[in-house]
Amino acid sequence: MPNSVFKNNVVIITGASSGIGEELALQLADQGAWLTLAARSEDKLETLASECRNRGGKALVVTADVASEDRCVKIIDETLEEYKRIDTLINNAGYGSAGHLHELPDLRELEKVMDVNFRGSVYCTYHALPHIIKTRGRIVGISSVLGKVAAWGGTAYCASKFAMAGFFDALRIEQHGSGVSVTMVYPGYVVTKFAGNVVKPDGEKMGEKGLRFYGKSMMSAEKAARIIIDAAAKRKREKVLSGLGKFAVFMNKLSPKLVDQIALKIQAERKRRTEGK
Ligand SMILES: NC(=O)c1ccc[n+]([C@@H]2O[C@H](COP(=O)([O-])OP(=O)(O)OC[C@H]3O[C@@H](n4cnc5c(N)ncnc54)[C@H](OP(=O)(O)O)[C@@H]3O)[C@@H](O)[C@H]2O)c1
């Protein structure tokens, strides 16, 4: 077992019902973790929980919309009631929105993205932190390469993911010497339902069209989860997933103007594929 650090480790995963979060749950269950699985889709979480138990982990389901501070408190309280401590918090719940700021009918969608991706992470972290300090535990934030490099149509999503980066980087400094580690993860494209759930300016989800952008060379959720678990186990400062992601972050430091041009090209390609041209 490569990361036995998670055996009997109490791990909260937000956004556990799908994609990267679901894979994190399965792989951590393989290592014998004691999991709290949080998201809005109760049925999916219950199915996942029984699979985690079959694999040798423990699993508690908490249905919660992380945009609500009260629901985040519920995630923490129910975890403490069940397991009596918290060792690891993985702030993974999130979704994307696409569209230029000037296309948005109002700012409601932008605020919702901030509420889920940024504030949801802040609420869970704030309420879990005293307990994680006691166990000298681990906090993980799942941002995005778009939390380091801005993109076309990303005013809301990039804002939420850049905000996560600033929040968790500052928290890491604050927690220096406490034994608590803060690992920031910046995924590139990972094949999940994410692209289909991206919300357009008209309020509709991208659906099948969004999923068309995924190619065979893109990272699987299984691989992303493996890298994230390894980084958390080793208490790494940060991890950028995918070669393209690393290249984008590096180039953005070297020549941000050039990266703007590349981002425009990638988005033109994305538009071409999603519109089926
Ligand atoms: N896939 C990618 O290409 C990619 C790239 C960069 C970063 N990321 C980040 O990776 C994380 C996981 O995404 P994914 O790719 O695994 O996408 P996914 O398959 O769509 O999963 C998203 C998860 O977040 C949960 N979620 C969404 N809104 C929520 C809310 N208001 N309250 C609680 N849970 C909520 C969803 O569960 P419910 O719907 O059941 O609530 C689901 O479990 C996200 O933070 C995303 O921004 C993904």
CSV table of C-alpha atoms and ligand atoms in Angstrom, one decimal:
chain,number,residue,atom,x,y,z
A,1,MET,CA,0.0,0.0,0.0
A,2,PRO,CA,1.9,3.1,-1.2
A,3,ASN,CA,0.2,5.7,1.0
A,4,SER,CA,-0.7,3.9,4.2
A,5,VAL,CA,-0.7,7.3,5.8
A,6,PHE,CA,-4.4,7.3,5.1
A,7,LYS,CA,-5.2,4.1,6.9
A,8,ASN,CA,-7.8,5.0,9.6
A,9,ASN,CA,-7.3,8.7,8.6
A,10,VAL,CA,-10.6,10.7,8.9
A,11,VAL,CA,-10.9,12.4,5.5
A,12,ILE,CA,-13.7,14.7,4.4
A,13,ILE,CA,-14.2,15.0,0.7
A,14,THR,CA,-16.5,17.7,-0.7
A,15,GLY,CA,-17.9,17.0,-4.2
A,16,ALA,CA,-17.5,13.3,-3.6
A,17,SER,CA,-20.5,12.2,-5.8
A,18,SER,CA,-18.7,12.4,-9.1
A,19,GLY,CA,-15.4,12.7,-11.0
A,20,ILE,CA,-12.3,13.5,-9.1
A,21,GLY,CA,-14.0,13.4,-5.7
A,22,GLU,CA,-15.5,10.0,-6.4
A,23,GLU,CA,-12.1,8.6,-7.5
A,24,LEU,CA,-10.5,10.1,-4.4
A,25,ALA,CA,-13.0,8.4,-2.2
A,26,LEU,CA,-12.5,5.0,-3.9
A,27,GLN,CA,-8.7,5.1,-3.8
A,28,LEU,CA,-8.7,6.4,-0.2
A,29,ALA,CA,-11.1,3.6,0.8
A,30,ASP,CA,-8.6,1.1,-0.7
A,31,GLN,CA,-6.1,2.5,1.8
A,32,GLY,CA,-8.6,2.1,4.7
A,33,ALA,CA,-9.5,5.7,5.2
A,34,TRP,CA,-12.5,6.8,7.3
A,35,LEU,CA,-14.4,9.0,4.9
A,36,THR,CA,-17.1,11.7,5.0
A,37,LEU,CA,-18.6,12.0,1.5
A,38,ALA,CA,-20.3,15.3,0.9
A,39,ALA,CA,-22.2,16.7,-2.1
A,40,ARG,CA,-25.8,17.4,-3.0
A,41,SER,CA,-26.7,14.1,-4.8
A,42,GLU,CA,-27.6,11.7,-1.9
A,43,ASP,CA,-28.3,8.6,-4.0
A,44,LYS,CA,-24.9,8.8,-5.7
A,45,LEU,CA,-23.2,9.3,-2.4
A,46,GLU,CA,-25.0,6.3,-0.8
A,47,THR,CA,-23.9,4.0,-3.7
A,48,LEU,CA,-20.4,5.3,-3.4
A,49,ALA,CA,-20.4,4.8,0.3
A,50,SER,CA,-21.3,1.2,0.1
A,51,GLU,CA,-18.6,0.7,-2.5
A,52,CYS,CA,-16.1,2.4,-0.2
A,53,ARG,CA,-17.1,0.1,2.7
A,54,ASN,CA,-16.7,-3.0,0.4
A,55,ARG,CA,-13.2,-1.8,-0.3
A,56,GLY,CA,-12.2,-1.7,3.4
A,57,GLY,CA,-12.9,1.9,4.3
A,58,LYS,CA,-15.5,3.5,6.5
A,59,ALA,CA,-18.0,6.0,4.8
A,60,LEU,CA,-20.4,8.5,6.1
A,61,VAL,CA,-22.7,10.4,3.8
A,62,VAL,CA,-23.6,14.0,4.4
A,63,THR,CA,-25.8,15.7,1.8
A,64,ALA,CA,-24.8,19.3,1.6
A,65,ASP,CA,-24.7,22.3,-0.7
A,66,VAL,CA,-21.3,23.8,0.2
A,67,ALA,CA,-22.6,27.3,-0.8
A,68,SER,CA,-24.4,27.3,2.6
A,69,GLU,CA,-22.2,27.9,5.6
A,70,ASP,CA,-24.7,26.0,7.8
A,71,ARG,CA,-24.5,22.9,5.6
A,72,CYS,CA,-20.7,23.1,5.8
A,73,VAL,CA,-21.0,23.2,9.6
A,74,LYS,CA,-23.2,20.1,9.3
A,75,ILE,CA,-20.4,18.3,7.3
A,76,ILE,CA,-17.9,19.0,10.1
A,77,ASP,CA,-20.3,18.3,13.0
A,78,GLU,CA,-21.5,14.9,11.6
A,79,THR,CA,-17.9,13.9,10.9
A,80,LEU,CA,-16.9,14.7,14.5
A,81,GLU,CA,-20.0,12.8,15.9
A,82,GLU,CA,-19.1,9.7,13.8
A,83,TYR,CA,-15.3,9.6,14.0
A,84,LYS,CA,-14.5,12.0,16.9
A,85,ARG,CA,-11.7,13.7,15.0
A,86,ILE,CA,-10.8,15.2,11.5
A,87,ASP,CA,-7.4,14.4,9.9
A,88,THR,CA,-7.8,15.6,6.3
A,89,LEU,CA,-10.1,18.0,4.5
A,90,ILE,CA,-10.2,17.9,0.7
A,91,ASN,CA,-12.0,20.9,-0.7
A,92,ASN,CA,-13.0,19.5,-4.1
A,93,ALA,CA,-16.6,20.6,-4.7
A,94,GLY,CA,-16.9,22.9,-7.7
A,95,TYR,CA,-18.3,23.7,-11.0
A,96,GLY,CA,-17.5,26.0,-14.0
A,97,SER,CA,-19.3,28.7,-15.8
A,98,ALA,CA,-18.4,30.1,-19.2
A,99,GLY,CA,-19.1,33.3,-20.9
A,100,HIS,CA,-17.8,36.9,-21.1
A,101,LEU,CA,-18.8,39.2,-18.3
A,102,HIS,CA,-20.6,41.5,-20.7
A,103,GLU,CA,-22.8,38.5,-21.8
A,104,LEU,CA,-24.1,37.8,-18.3
A,105,PRO,CA,-27.7,39.0,-17.7
A,106,ASP,CA,-26.7,39.8,-14.1
A,107,LEU,CA,-24.1,38.8,-11.6
A,108,ARG,CA,-26.0,36.0,-10.0
A,109,GLU,CA,-24.1,33.2,-11.7
A,110,LEU,CA,-20.7,34.8,-10.9
A,111,GLU,CA,-21.7,35.0,-7.3
A,112,LYS,CA,-22.9,31.4,-7.3
A,113,VAL,CA,-19.6,30.2,-8.7
A,114,MET,CA,-17.8,32.2,-6.0
A,115,ASP,CA,-20.2,30.8,-3.3
A,116,VAL,CA,-19.5,27.1,-4.3
A,117,ASN,CA,-15.9,27.1,-5.4
A,118,PHE,CA,-14.4,29.8,-3.1
A,119,ARG,CA,-16.8,30.4,-0.1
A,120,GLY,CA,-17.6,26.6,0.1
A,121,SER,CA,-13.9,25.9,0.6
A,122,VAL,CA,-13.6,28.8,3.1
A,123,TYR,CA,-16.6,27.6,5.2
A,124,CYS,CA,-15.5,24.0,5.4
A,125,THR,CA,-11.9,25.0,6.1
A,126,TYR,CA,-12.8,27.5,8.8
A,127,HIS,CA,-15.0,25.1,10.7
A,128,ALA,CA,-12.7,22.1,10.3
A,129,LEU,CA,-9.5,24.0,11.1
A,130,PRO,CA,-9.5,23.8,15.0
A,131,HIS,CA,-10.0,20.1,14.7
A,132,ILE,CA,-7.3,19.7,12.0
A,133,ILE,CA,-4.8,21.7,14.2
A,134,LYS,CA,-5.4,19.1,17.0
A,135,THR,CA,-4.5,16.2,14.7
A,136,ARG,CA,-1.7,18.1,12.9
A,137,GLY,CA,-3.6,17.1,9.8
A,138,ARG,CA,-3.9,18.0,6.1
A,139,ILE,CA,-5.9,20.5,4.1
A,140,VAL,CA,-6.2,20.2,0.3
A,141,GLY,CA,-7.7,22.7,-2.1
A,142,ILE,CA,-8.6,21.7,-5.6
A,143,SER,CA,-8.2,24.8,-7.7
A,144,SER,CA,-7.5,24.6,-11.5
A,145,VAL,CA,-4.8,25.6,-13.9
A,146,LEU,CA,-7.3,28.4,-14.4
A,147,GLY,CA,-6.5,29.4,-10.8
A,148,LYS,CA,-3.0,30.4,-12.1
A,149,VAL,CA,-3.6,31.3,-15.7
A,150,ALA,CA,-6.6,33.4,-16.8
A,151,ALA,CA,-8.7,32.2,-19.7
A,152,TRP,CA,-11.2,33.6,-22.2
A,153,GLY,CA,-14.7,33.4,-20.8
A,154,GLY,CA,-13.4,32.7,-17.3
A,155,THR,CA,-14.1,35.8,-15.3
A,156,ALA,CA,-16.3,33.9,-12.8
A,157,TYR,CA,-14.5,30.6,-12.7
A,158,CYS,CA,-10.9,32.1,-12.8
A,159,ALA,CA,-11.9,34.5,-10.0
A,160,SER,CA,-13.1,31.7,-7.8
A,161,LYS,CA,-10.1,29.5,-8.4
A,162,PHE,CA,-7.5,32.4,-8.1
A,163,ALA,CA,-9.3,33.3,-4.8
A,164,MET,CA,-8.9,29.7,-3.6
A,165,ALA,CA,-5.2,29.9,-4.4
A,166,GLY,CA,-4.7,33.2,-2.4
A,167,PHE,CA,-6.7,31.9,0.5
A,168,PHE,CA,-4.9,28.6,0.9
A,169,ASP,CA,-1.5,30.0,0.2
A,170,ALA,CA,-2.0,32.5,3.0
A,171,LEU,CA,-3.4,29.8,5.3
A,172,ARG,CA,-0.3,27.7,4.7
A,173,ILE,CA,1.9,30.6,5.9
A,174,GLU,CA,-0.4,31.1,8.9
A,175,GLN,CA,-0.2,27.5,9.8
A,176,HIS,CA,3.5,27.3,9.6
A,177,GLY,CA,4.8,25.4,12.6
A,178,SER,CA,1.4,24.0,13.6
A,179,GLY,CA,2.0,20.7,11.9
A,180,VAL,CA,-1.0,21.4,9.5
A,181,SER,CA,-0.1,21.1,5.8
A,182,VAL,CA,-2.0,22.9,3.0
A,183,THR,CA,-1.7,21.3,-0.5
A,184,MET,CA,-3.0,23.2,-3.5
A,185,VAL,CA,-3.8,21.3,-6.6
A,186,TYR,CA,-4.2,22.8,-10.0
A,187,PRO,CA,-5.7,20.3,-12.5
A,188,GLY,CA,-5.7,20.8,-16.2
A,189,TYR,CA,-8.3,19.0,-18.2
A,190,VAL,CA,-9.5,15.9,-16.4
A,191,VAL,CA,-12.1,13.7,-18.0
A,192,THR,CA,-15.2,13.9,-15.7
A,193,LYS,CA,-18.7,15.4,-16.0
A,194,PHE,CA,-17.2,18.8,-15.3
A,195,ALA,CA,-17.3,20.2,-18.8
A,196,GLY,CA,-20.9,19.1,-19.3
A,197,ASN,CA,-21.9,20.9,-16.1
A,198,VAL,CA,-20.4,24.2,-17.2
A,199,VAL,CA,-23.1,26.8,-17.0
A,200,LYS,CA,-23.5,29.1,-20.1
A,201,PRO,CA,-24.5,32.8,-19.8
A,202,ASP,CA,-28.1,31.8,-20.6
A,203,GLY,CA,-28.2,29.7,-17.4
A,204,GLU,CA,-28.2,26.3,-19.3
A,205,LYS,CA,-25.6,23.6,-18.8
A,206,MET,CA,-23.2,22.8,-21.7
A,207,GLY,CA,-24.3,19.2,-21.6
A,208,GLU,CA,-23.0,16.8,-24.3
A,209,LYS,CA,-21.5,19.7,-26.2
A,210,GLY,CA,-19.1,20.5,-23.3
A,211,LEU,CA,-18.0,16.8,-23.1
A,212,ARG,CA,-17.0,16.9,-26.8
A,213,PHE,CA,-13.9,18.8,-25.9
A,214,TYR,CA,-12.4,15.9,-24.0
A,215,GLY,CA,-9.7,14.0,-26.0
A,216,LYS,CA,-8.1,10.7,-25.4
A,217,SER,CA,-4.8,12.4,-24.2
A,218,MET,CA,-6.5,14.2,-21.3
A,219,MET,CA,-6.0,13.0,-17.8
A,220,SER,CA,-8.4,10.4,-16.3
A,221,ALA,CA,-10.0,11.1,-13.0
A,222,GLU,CA,-8.3,7.9,-11.7
A,223,LYS,CA,-4.9,9.3,-12.5
A,224,ALA,CA,-5.7,12.8,-11.1
A,225,ALA,CA,-6.9,11.3,-7.8
A,226,ARG,CA,-3.7,9.2,-7.5
A,227,ILE,CA,-1.5,12.2,-7.9
A,228,ILE,CA,-3.6,14.3,-5.5
A,229,ILE,CA,-3.5,11.6,-2.8
A,230,ASP,CA,0.3,11.3,-3.2
A,231,ALA,CA,0.8,15.0,-3.0
A,232,ALA,CA,-1.4,15.2,0.2
A,233,ALA,CA,0.3,12.2,1.8
A,234,LYS,CA,3.7,13.9,1.2
A,235,ARG,CA,2.3,17.3,2.4
A,236,LYS,CA,3.4,18.9,-0.8
A,237,ARG,CA,2.9,22.7,-1.1
A,238,GLU,CA,1.3,22.5,-4.5
A,239,LYS,CA,0.8,20.3,-7.5
A,240,VAL,CA,0.0,21.3,-11.0
A,241,LEU,CA,-1.5,18.3,-12.9
A,242,SER,CA,-0.7,17.6,-16.5
A,243,GLY,CA,2.3,18.6,-18.7
A,244,LEU,CA,0.2,21.2,-20.5
A,245,GLY,CA,-0.8,22.7,-17.2
A,246,LYS,CA,2.8,22.9,-16.1
A,247,PHE,CA,3.8,24.5,-19.4
A,248,ALA,CA,1.0,27.0,-19.2
A,249,VAL,CA,2.0,28.1,-15.6
A,250,PHE,CA,5.7,28.3,-16.6
A,251,MET,CA,5.0,30.3,-19.7
A,252,ASN,CA,2.6,32.6,-17.9
A,253,LYS,CA,5.5,33.6,-15.7
A,254,LEU,CA,7.9,34.0,-18.6
A,255,SER,CA,5.6,35.7,-21.2
A,256,PRO,CA,2.0,36.3,-20.0
A,257,LYS,CA,1.2,38.0,-23.3
A,258,LEU,CA,2.1,34.9,-25.3
A,259,VAL,CA,-0.1,32.8,-23.0
A,260,ASP,CA,-3.0,35.2,-23.7
A,261,GLN,CA,-2.6,34.4,-27.4
A,262,ILE,CA,-2.4,30.6,-26.7
A,263,ALA,CA,-5.5,30.8,-24.5
A,264,LEU,CA,-7.4,32.5,-27.3
A,265,LYS,CA,-6.3,29.7,-29.7
A,266,ILE,CA,-7.3,27.0,-27.3
A,267,GLN,CA,-10.7,28.6,-26.8
A,268,ALA,CA,-11.3,28.9,-30.5
A,269,GLU,CA,-10.6,25.2,-30.9
A,270,ARG,CA,-12.9,24.4,-27.9
A,271,LYS,CA,-15.7,26.5,-29.6
A,272,ARG,CA,-15.1,24.7,-32.9
A,273,ARG,CA,-15.4,21.3,-31.2
A,274,THR,CA,-18.3,22.1,-29.0
A,275,GLU,CA,-20.2,23.6,-31.9
A,276,GLY,CA,-19.4,20.4,-33.8
A,277,LYS,CA,-17.7,22.2,-36.7
B,1,LIG,N1,-12.5,18.2,-14.8
B,1,LIG,C1,-11.7,19.2,-15.1
B,1,LIG,O1,-11.2,19.3,-16.2
B,1,LIG,C2,-11.2,20.1,-14.0
B,1,LIG,C3,-10.1,21.0,-14.3
B,1,LIG,C4,-9.7,21.8,-13.3
B,1,LIG,C5,-10.3,21.8,-12.0
B,1,LIG,N2,-11.3,21.0,-11.8
B,1,LIG,C6,-11.9,21.1,-10.4
B,1,LIG,O2,-12.0,19.8,-9.9
B,1,LIG,C7,-13.1,19.7,-8.9
B,1,LIG,C8,-13.9,18.5,-9.2
B,1,LIG,O3,-14.5,18.5,-10.4
B,1,LIG,P1,-14.7,17.3,-11.4
B,1,LIG,O4,-13.9,17.4,-12.6
B,1,LIG,O5,-14.6,16.0,-10.6
B,1,LIG,O6,-16.3,17.6,-11.8
B,1,LIG,P2,-17.6,16.8,-11.6
B,1,LIG,O7,-17.5,15.4,-12.0
B,1,LIG,O8,-18.7,17.7,-12.2
B,1,LIG,O9,-17.8,16.8,-10.0
B,1,LIG,C9,-18.1,18.0,-9.3
B,1,LIG,C10,-18.4,17.6,-7.8
B,1,LIG,O10,-18.7,18.8,-7.1
B,1,LIG,C11,-20.0,18.7,-6.5
B,1,LIG,N3,-20.7,19.9,-6.3
B,1,LIG,C12,-21.0,20.8,-7.3
B,1,LIG,N4,-21.6,21.9,-6.8
B,1,LIG,C13,-21.8,21.6,-5.4
B,1,LIG,C14,-22.4,22.3,-4.4
B,1,LIG,N5,-23.0,23.5,-4.5
B,1,LIG,N6,-22.3,21.7,-3.1
B,1,LIG,C15,-21.7,20.5,-2.9
B,1,LIG,N7,-21.1,19.9,-3.9
B,1,LIG,C16,-21.1,20.4,-5.2
B,1,LIG,C17,-20.8,17.7,-7.4
B,1,LIG,O11,-21.8,17.0,-6.6
B,1,LIG,P3,-23.3,17.3,-6.6
B,1,LIG,O12,-23.8,17.7,-8.0
B,1,LIG,O13,-23.9,16.0,-6.2
B,1,LIG,O14,-23.5,18.3,-5.5
B,1,LIG,C18,-19.7,16.7,-7.8
B,1,LIG,O15,-19.5,15.7,-6.8
B,1,LIG,C19,-13.8,21.0,-9.1
B,1,LIG,O16,-13.5,21.9,-8.1
B,1,LIG,C20,-13.3,21.6,-10.4
B,1,LIG,O17,-13.4,23.0,-10.5
B,1,LIG,C21,-11.8,20.1,-12.7
